[in-house]
Coordinates of N, CA and C and ligand atoms in Angstrom, one line a residue:
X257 N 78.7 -52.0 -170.2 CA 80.0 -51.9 -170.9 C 79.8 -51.2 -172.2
X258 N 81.0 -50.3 -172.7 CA 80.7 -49.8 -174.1 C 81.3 -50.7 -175.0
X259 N 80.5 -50.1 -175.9 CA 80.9 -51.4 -177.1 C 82.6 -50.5 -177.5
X260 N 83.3 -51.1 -177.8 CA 84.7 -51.0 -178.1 C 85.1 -52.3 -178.4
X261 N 86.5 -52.1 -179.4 CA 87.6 -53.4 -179.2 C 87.9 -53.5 -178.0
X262 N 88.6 -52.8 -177.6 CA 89.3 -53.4 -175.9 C 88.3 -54.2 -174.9
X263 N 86.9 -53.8 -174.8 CA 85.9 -54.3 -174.1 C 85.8 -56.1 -175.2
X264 N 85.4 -55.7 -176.3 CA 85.3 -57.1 -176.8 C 86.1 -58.0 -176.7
X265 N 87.3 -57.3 -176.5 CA 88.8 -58.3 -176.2 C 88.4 -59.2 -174.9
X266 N 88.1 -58.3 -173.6 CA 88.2 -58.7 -172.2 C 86.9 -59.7 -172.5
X267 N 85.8 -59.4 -173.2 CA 84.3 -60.2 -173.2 C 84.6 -61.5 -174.0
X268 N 85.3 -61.6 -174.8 CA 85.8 -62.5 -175.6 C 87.0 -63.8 -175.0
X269 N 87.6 -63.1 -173.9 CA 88.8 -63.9 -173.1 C 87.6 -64.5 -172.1
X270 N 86.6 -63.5 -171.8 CA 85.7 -64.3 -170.2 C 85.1 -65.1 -170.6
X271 N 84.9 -65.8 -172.1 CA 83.7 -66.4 -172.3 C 84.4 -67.6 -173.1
X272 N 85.6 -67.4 -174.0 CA 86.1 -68.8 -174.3 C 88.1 -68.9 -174.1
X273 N 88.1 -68.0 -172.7 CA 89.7 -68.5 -172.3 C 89.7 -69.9 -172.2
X274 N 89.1 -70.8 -171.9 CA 89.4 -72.0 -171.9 C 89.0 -72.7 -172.9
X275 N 88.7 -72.4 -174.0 CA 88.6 -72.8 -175.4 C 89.7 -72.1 -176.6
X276 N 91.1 -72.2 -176.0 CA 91.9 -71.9 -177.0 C 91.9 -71.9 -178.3
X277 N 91.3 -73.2 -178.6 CA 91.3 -73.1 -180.4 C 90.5 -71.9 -181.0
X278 N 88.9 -72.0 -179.9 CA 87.9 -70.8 -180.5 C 88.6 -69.4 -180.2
X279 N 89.6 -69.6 -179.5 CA 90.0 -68.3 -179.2 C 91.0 -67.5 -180.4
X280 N 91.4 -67.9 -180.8 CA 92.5 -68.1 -181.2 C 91.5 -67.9 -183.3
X281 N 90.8 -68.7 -182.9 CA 90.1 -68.7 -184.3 C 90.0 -67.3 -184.2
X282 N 88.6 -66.9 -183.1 CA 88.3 -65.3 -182.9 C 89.1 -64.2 -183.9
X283 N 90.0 -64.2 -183.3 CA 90.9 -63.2 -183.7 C 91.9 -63.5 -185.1
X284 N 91.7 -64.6 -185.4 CA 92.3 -64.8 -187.0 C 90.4 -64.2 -187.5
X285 N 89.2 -64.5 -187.3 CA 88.3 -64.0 -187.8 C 88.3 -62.6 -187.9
X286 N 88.5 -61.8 -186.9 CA 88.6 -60.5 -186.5 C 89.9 -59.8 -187.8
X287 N 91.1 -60.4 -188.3 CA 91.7 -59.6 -188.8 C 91.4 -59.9 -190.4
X288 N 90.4 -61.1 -191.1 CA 90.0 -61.0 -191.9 C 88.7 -60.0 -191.8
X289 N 88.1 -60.1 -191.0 CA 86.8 -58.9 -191.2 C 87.2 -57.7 -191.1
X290 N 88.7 -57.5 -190.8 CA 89.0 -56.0 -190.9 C 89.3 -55.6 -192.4
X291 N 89.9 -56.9 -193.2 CA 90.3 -56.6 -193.9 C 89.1 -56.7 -195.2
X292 N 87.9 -56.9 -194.5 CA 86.6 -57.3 -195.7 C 85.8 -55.7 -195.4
X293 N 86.1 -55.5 -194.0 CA 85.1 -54.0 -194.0 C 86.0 -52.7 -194.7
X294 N 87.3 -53.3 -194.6 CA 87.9 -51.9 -195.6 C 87.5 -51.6 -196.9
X295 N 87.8 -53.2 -197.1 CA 87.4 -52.9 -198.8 C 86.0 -52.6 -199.1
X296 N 84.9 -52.9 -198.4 CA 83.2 -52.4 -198.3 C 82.9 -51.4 -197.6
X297 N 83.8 -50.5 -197.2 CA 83.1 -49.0 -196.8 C 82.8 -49.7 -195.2
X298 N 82.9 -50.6 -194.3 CA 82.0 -50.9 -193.7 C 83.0 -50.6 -192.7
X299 N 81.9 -50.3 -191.8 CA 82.7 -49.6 -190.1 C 83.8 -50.9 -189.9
X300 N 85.3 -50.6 -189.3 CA 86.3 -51.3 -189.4 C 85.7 -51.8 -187.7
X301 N 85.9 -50.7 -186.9 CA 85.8 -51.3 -185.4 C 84.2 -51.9 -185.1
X302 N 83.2 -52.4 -186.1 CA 81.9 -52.6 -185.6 C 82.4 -54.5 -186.9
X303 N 83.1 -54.2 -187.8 CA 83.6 -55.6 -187.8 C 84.3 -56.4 -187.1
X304 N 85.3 -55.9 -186.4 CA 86.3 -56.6 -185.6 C 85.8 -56.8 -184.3
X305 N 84.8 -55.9 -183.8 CA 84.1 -56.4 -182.7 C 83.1 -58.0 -182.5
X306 N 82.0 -57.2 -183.8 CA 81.7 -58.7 -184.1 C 82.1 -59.9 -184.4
X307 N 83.4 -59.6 -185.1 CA 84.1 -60.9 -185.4 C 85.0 -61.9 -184.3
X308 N 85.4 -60.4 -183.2 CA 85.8 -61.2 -181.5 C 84.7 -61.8 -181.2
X309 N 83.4 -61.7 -181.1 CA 82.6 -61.7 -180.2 C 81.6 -63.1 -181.0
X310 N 81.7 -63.1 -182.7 CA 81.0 -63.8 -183.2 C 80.9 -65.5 -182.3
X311 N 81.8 -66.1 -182.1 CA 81.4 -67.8 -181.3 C 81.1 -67.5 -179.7
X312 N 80.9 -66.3 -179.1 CA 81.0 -66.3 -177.9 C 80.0 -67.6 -177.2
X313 N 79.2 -67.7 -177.6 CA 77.8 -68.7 -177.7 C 78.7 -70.3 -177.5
X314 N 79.4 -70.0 -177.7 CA 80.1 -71.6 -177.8 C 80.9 -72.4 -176.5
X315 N 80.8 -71.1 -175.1 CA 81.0 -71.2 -174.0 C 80.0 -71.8 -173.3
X316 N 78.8 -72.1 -173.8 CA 77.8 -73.1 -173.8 C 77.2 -74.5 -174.1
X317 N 76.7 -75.3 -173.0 CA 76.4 -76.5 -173.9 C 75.3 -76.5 -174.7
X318 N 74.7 -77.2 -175.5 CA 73.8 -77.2 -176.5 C 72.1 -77.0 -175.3
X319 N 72.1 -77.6 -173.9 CA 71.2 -77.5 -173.4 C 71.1 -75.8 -173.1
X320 N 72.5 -75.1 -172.4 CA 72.3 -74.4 -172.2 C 71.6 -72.9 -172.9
X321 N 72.3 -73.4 -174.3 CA 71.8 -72.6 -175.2 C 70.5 -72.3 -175.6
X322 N 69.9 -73.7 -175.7 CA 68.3 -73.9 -176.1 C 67.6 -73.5 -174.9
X323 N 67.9 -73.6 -173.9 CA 67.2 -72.7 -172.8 C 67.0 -71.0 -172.7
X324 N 69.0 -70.8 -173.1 CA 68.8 -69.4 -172.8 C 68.0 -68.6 -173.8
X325 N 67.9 -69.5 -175.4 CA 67.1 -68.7 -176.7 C 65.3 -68.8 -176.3
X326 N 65.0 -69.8 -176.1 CA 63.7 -70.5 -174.9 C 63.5 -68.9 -174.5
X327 N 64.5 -68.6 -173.4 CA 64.2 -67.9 -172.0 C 63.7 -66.0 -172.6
X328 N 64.4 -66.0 -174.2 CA 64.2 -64.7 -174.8 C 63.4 -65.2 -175.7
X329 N 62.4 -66.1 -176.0 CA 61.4 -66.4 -177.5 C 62.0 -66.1 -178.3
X330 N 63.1 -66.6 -178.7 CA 64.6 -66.4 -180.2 C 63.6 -67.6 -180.9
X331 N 63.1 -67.5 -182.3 CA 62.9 -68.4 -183.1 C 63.6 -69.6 -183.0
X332 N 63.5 -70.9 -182.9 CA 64.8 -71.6 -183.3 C 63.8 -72.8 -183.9
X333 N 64.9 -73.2 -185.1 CA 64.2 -74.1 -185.9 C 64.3 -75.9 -186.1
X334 N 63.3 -76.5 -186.3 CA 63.6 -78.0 -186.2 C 65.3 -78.7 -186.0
X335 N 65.8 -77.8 -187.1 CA 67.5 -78.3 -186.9 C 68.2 -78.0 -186.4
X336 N 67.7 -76.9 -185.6 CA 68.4 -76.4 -184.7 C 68.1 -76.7 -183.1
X337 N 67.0 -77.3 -183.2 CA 67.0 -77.9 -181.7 C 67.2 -79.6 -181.9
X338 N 66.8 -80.5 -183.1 CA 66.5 -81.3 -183.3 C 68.2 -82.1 -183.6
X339 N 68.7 -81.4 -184.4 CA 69.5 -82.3 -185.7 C 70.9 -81.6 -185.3
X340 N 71.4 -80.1 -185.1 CA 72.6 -79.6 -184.6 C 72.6 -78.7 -183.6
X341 N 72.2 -79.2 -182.3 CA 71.9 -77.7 -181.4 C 73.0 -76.6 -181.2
X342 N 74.2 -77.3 -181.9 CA 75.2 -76.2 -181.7 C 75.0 -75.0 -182.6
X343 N 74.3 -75.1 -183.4 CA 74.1 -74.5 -184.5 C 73.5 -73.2 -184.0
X344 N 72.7 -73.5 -183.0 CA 72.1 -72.3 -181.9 C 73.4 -71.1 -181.5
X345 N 74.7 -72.1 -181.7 CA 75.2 -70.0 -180.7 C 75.7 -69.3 -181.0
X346 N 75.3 -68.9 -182.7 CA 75.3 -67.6 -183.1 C 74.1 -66.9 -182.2
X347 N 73.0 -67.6 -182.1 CA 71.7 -66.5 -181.7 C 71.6 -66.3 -179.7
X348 N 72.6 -67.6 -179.1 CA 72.8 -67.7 -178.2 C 73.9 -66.7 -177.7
X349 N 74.8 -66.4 -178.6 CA 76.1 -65.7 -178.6 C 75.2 -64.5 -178.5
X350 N 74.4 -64.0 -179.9 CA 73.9 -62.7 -179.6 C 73.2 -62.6 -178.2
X351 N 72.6 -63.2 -177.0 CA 72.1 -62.5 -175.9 C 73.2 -62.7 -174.7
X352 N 74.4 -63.1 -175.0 CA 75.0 -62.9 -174.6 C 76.0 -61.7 -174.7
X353 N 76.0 -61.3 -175.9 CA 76.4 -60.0 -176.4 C 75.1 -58.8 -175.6
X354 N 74.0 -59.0 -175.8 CA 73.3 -58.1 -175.3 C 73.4 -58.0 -173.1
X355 N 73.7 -58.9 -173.1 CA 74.0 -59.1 -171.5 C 75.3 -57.6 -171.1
X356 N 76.0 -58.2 -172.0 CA 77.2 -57.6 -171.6 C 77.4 -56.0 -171.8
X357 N 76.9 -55.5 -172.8 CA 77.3 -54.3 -173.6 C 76.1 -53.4 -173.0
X358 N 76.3 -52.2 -173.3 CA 75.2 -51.4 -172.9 C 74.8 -50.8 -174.1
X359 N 73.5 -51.1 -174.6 CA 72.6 -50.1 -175.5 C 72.2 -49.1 -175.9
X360 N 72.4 -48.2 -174.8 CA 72.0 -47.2 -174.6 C 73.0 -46.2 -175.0
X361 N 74.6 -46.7 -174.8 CA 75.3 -46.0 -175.4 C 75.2 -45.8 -176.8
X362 N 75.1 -46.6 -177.7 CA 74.9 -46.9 -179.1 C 74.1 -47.2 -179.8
X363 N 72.7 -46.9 -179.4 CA 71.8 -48.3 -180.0 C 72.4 -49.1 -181.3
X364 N 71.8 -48.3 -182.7 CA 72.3 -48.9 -183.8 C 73.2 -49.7 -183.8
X365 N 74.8 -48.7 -183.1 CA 75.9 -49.8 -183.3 C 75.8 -51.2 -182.8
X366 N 74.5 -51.0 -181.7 CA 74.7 -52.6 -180.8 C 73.9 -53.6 -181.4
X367 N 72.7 -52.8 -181.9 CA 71.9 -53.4 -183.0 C 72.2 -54.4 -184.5
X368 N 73.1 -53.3 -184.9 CA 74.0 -53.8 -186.2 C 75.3 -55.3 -185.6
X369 N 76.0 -54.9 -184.5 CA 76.7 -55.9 -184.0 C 75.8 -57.4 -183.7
X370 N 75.0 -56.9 -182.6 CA 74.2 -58.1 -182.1 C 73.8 -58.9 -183.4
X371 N 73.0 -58.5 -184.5 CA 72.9 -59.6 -185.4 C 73.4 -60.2 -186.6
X372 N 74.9 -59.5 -186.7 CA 75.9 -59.9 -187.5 C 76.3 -61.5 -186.6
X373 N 76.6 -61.2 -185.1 CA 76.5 -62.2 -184.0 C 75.4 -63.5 -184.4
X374 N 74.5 -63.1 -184.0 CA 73.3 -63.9 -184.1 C 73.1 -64.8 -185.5
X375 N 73.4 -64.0 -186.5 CA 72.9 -64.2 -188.0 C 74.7 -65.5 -188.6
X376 N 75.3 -65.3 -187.7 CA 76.5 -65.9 -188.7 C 76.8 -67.3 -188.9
X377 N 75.8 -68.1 -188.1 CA 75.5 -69.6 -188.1 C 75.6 -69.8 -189.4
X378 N 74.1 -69.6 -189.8 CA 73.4 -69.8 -190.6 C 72.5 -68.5 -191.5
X379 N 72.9 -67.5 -191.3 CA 71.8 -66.7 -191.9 C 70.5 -66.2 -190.5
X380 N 69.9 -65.4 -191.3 CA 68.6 -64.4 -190.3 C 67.4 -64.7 -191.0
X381 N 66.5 -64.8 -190.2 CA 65.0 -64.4 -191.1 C 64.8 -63.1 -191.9
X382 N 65.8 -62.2 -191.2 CA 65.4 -61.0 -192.2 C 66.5 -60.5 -192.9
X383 N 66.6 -59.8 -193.9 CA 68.0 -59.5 -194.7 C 69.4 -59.3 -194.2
X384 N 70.9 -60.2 -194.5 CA 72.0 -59.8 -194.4 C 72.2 -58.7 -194.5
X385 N 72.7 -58.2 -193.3 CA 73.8 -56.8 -193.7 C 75.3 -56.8 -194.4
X386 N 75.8 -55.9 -195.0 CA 76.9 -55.8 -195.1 C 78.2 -56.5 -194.3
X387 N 77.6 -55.7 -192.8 CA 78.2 -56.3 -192.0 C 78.4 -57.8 -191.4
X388 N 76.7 -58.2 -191.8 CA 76.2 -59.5 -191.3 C 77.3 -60.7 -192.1
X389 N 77.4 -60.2 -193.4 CA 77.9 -60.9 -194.7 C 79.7 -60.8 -194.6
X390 N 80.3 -59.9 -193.9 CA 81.8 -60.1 -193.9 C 81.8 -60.9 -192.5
X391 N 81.1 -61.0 -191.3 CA 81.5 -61.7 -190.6 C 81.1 -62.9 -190.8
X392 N 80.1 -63.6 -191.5 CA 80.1 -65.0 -192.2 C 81.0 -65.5 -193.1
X393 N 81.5 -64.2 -194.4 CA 82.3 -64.8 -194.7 C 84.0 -64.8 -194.2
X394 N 84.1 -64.3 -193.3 CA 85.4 -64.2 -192.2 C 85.6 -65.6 -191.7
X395 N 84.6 -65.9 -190.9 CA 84.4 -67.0 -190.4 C 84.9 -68.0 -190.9
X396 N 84.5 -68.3 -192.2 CA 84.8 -69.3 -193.1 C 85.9 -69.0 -193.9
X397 N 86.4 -68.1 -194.4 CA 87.7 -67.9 -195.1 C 89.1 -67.8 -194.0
X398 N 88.8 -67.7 -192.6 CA 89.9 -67.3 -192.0 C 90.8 -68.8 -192.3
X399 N 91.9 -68.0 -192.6 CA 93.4 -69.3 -192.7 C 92.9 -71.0 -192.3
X400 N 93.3 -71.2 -191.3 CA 92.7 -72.3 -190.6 C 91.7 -73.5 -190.8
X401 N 90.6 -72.8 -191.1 CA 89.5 -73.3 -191.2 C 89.4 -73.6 -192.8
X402 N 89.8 -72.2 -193.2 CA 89.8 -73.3 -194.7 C 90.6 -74.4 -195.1
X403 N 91.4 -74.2 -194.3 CA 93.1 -75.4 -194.7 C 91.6 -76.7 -193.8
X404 N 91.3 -76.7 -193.2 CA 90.9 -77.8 -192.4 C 89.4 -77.9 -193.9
X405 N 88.9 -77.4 -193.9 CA 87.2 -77.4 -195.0 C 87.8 -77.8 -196.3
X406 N 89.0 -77.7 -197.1 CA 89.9 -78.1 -197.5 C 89.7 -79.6 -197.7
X407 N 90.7 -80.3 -196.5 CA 90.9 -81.6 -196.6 C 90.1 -82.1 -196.2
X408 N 88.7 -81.9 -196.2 CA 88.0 -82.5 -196.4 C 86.7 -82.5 -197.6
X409 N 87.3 -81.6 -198.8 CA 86.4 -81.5 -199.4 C 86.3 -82.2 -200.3
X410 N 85.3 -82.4 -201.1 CA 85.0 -83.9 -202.1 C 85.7 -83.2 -203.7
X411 N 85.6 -81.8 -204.0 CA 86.6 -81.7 -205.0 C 86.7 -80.1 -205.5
X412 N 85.3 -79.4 -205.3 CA 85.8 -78.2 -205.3 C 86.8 -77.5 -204.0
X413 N 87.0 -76.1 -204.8 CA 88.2 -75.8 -203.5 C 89.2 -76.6 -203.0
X414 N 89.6 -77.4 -204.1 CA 90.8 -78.1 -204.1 C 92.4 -77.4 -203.9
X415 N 92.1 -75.8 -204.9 CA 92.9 -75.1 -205.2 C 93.8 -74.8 -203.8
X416 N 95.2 -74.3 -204.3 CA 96.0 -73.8 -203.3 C 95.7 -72.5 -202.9
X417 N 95.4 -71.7 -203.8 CA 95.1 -70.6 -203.2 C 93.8 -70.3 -202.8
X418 N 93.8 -68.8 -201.6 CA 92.8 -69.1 -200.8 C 91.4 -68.4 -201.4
X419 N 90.2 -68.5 -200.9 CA 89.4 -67.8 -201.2 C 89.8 -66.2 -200.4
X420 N 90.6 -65.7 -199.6 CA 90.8 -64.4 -199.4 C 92.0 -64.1 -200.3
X421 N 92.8 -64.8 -200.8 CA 93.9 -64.0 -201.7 C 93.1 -63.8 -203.3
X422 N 92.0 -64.7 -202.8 CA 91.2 -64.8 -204.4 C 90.5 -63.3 -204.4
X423 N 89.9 -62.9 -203.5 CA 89.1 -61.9 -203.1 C 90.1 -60.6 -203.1
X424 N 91.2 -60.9 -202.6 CA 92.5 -59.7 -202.7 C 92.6 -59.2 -203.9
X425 N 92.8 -60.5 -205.0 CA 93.1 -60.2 -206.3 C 91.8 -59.9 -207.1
X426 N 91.0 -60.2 -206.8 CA 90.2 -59.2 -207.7 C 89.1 -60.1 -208.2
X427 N 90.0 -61.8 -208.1 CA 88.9 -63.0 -208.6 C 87.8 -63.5 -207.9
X428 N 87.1 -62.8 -207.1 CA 86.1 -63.4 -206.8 C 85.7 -61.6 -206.0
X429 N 84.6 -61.5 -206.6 CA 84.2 -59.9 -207.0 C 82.9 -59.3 -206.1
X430 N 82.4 -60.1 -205.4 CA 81.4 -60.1 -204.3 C 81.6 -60.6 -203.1
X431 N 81.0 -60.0 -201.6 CA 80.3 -61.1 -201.0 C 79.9 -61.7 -201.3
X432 N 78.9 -61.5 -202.2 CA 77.9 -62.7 -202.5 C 78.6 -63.7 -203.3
X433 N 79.0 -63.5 -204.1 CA 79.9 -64.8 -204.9 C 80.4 -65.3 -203.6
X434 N 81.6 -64.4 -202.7 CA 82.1 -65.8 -202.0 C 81.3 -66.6 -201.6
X435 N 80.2 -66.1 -201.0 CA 79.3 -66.4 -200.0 C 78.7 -67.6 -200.6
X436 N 78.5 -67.6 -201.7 CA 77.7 -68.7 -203.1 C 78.6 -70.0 -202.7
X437 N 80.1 -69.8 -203.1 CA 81.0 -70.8 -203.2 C 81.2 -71.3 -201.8
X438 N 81.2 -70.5 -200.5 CA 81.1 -71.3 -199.0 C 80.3 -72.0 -199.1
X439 N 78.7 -72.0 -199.5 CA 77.7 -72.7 -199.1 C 78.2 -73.9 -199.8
X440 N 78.2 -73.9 -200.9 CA 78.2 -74.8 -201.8 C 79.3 -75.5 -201.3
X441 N 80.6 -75.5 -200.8 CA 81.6 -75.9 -199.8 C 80.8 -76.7 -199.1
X442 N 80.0 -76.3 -198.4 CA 79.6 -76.4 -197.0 C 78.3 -77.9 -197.5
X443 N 77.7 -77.8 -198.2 CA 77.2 -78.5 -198.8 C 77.3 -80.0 -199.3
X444 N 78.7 -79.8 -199.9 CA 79.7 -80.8 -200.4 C 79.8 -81.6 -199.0
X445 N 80.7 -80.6 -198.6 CA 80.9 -81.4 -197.0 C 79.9 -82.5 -196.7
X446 N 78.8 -81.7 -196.7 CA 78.0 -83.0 -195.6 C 77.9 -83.9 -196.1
X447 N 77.1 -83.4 -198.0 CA 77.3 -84.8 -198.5 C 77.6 -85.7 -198.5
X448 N 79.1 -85.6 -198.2 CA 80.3 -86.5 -198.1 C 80.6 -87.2 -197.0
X449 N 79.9 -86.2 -195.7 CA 80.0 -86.9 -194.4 C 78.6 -87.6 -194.1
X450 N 77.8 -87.5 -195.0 CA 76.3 -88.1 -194.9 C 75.3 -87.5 -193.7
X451 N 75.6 -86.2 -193.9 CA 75.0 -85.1 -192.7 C 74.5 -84.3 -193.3
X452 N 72.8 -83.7 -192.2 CA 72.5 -82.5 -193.5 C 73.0 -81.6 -193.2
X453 N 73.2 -81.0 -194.3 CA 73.6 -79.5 -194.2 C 72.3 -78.5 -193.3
X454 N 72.7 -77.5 -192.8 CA 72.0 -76.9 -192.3 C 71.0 -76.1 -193.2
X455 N 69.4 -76.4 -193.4 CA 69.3 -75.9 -194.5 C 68.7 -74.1 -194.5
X456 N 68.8 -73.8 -193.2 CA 69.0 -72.2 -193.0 C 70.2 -71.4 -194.1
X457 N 70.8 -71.8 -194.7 CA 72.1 -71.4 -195.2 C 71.2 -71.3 -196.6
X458 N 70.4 -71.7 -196.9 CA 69.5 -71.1 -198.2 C 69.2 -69.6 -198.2
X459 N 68.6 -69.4 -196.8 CA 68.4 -67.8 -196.3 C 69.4 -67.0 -196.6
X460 N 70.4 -67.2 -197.0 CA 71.6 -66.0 -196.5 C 71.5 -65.4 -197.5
X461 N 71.3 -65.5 -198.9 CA 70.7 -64.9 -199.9 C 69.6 -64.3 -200.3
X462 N 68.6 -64.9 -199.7 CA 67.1 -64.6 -200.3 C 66.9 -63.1 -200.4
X463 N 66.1 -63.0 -201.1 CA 65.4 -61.7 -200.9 C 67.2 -60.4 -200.9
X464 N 67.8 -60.6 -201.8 CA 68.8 -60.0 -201.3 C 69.3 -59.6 -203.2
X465 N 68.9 -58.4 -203.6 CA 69.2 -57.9 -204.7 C 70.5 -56.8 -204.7
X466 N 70.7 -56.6 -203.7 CA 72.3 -55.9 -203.5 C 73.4 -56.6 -203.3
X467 N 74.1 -56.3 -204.8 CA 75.1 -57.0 -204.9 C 76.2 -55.8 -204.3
X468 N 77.2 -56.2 -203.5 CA 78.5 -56.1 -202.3 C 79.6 -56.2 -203.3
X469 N 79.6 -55.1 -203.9 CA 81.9 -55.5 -204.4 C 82.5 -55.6 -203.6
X470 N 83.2 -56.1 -204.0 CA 84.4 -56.4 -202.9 C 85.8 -55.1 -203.5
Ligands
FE2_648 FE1 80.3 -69.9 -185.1
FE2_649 FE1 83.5 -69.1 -185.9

């Protein structure tokens, strides 16, 4: 299959039609990463693809996943087999992405997609892309999920307004800033819920001297 929106649409209905909520998230993620790759120069249709395609992994149970990363020698780490195996289907999602799409048409483009996919868990072993970095932070800023990350937060991000109208307006001036204040979000959370945080989410940064205006 070629990589396109319309294909990612159809790949995206085969794999979580019966998961309406994630479906439905998908594509609120999809129209914030359209609107994070405008403002970053960054290919519009290789964001919105990824960002359909980003939970595809989640049409999986936790066994199934750890098998299928298993079945390609995908790294996976103590907390990801041990402590959250869901945590697996960004990297599960990406060989699923690779199942589907054909390579050969695109390489790069498939290359760039597949691990914006894979990497949006938690981060990659090896450097965020531009791309890798609007579909994490899509993920997490779409409508929804922040209203929900929100009421349950211990006191930052208490504010009414969102982290994307913050980013609209001018107040929050990076990916990487946002990206700073999700973790730290994300952090809180568990605190609070007495869970660890995933501690791959340290990676998303490292080694990462280019700073992304927004
Ligand atoms: Fe996800
Ligand atoms: Fe998601």
């Amino acid at each position: 299959m070629d990589i396109t929106i319309n294909n990612a649409k159809e790949v995206l209905k085969k794999y979580l039609k019966a998961n309406k909520g994630k479906l439905y998230h998908s594509i609120r993620v999809a129209k914030v990463a359209k609107i994070l790759a405008e403002k970053n120069n960054v290919s519009v249709d290789e964001a919105v693809i990824a960002a359909l395609l980003h939970d595809i992994g989640k049409s999986m149970t936790n066994q199934e996943m750890r098998e299928l990363c298993a079945s390609r020698e995908v790294t996976m780490y103590d907390f990801e087999i041990f402590q959250s195996p869901g945590a697996l289907h960004g990297k599960a999602g990406a060989i699923l992405f690779e199942k589907e799409f054909n390579r050969n048409s695109d390489p790069e483009k498939f290359d760039r997609i597949k691990h914006a996919i894979s990497s949006h868990v938690a981060g990659a072993d090896d450097k965020m892309s531009a791309l890798d970095k609007i579909v994490y932070v899509a993920d997490n800023i779409e409508p929804e999920k922040e209203k929900k990350n929100n009421s349950q937060e211990t006191g930052i991000q208490k504010q009414t307004e969102t982290l994307l109208s913050k980013i609209e307006n001018g107040e929050i001036e990076s990916l990487d800033d946002c990206i700073q204040i999700i973790i730290e979000g994300k952090k809180q959370r568990a605190k609070k819920r007495e869970v660890e945080c995933n501690p791959l989410v340290d990676n998303i940064l490292a080694n990462d001297d280019d700073e992304i205006s927004l």
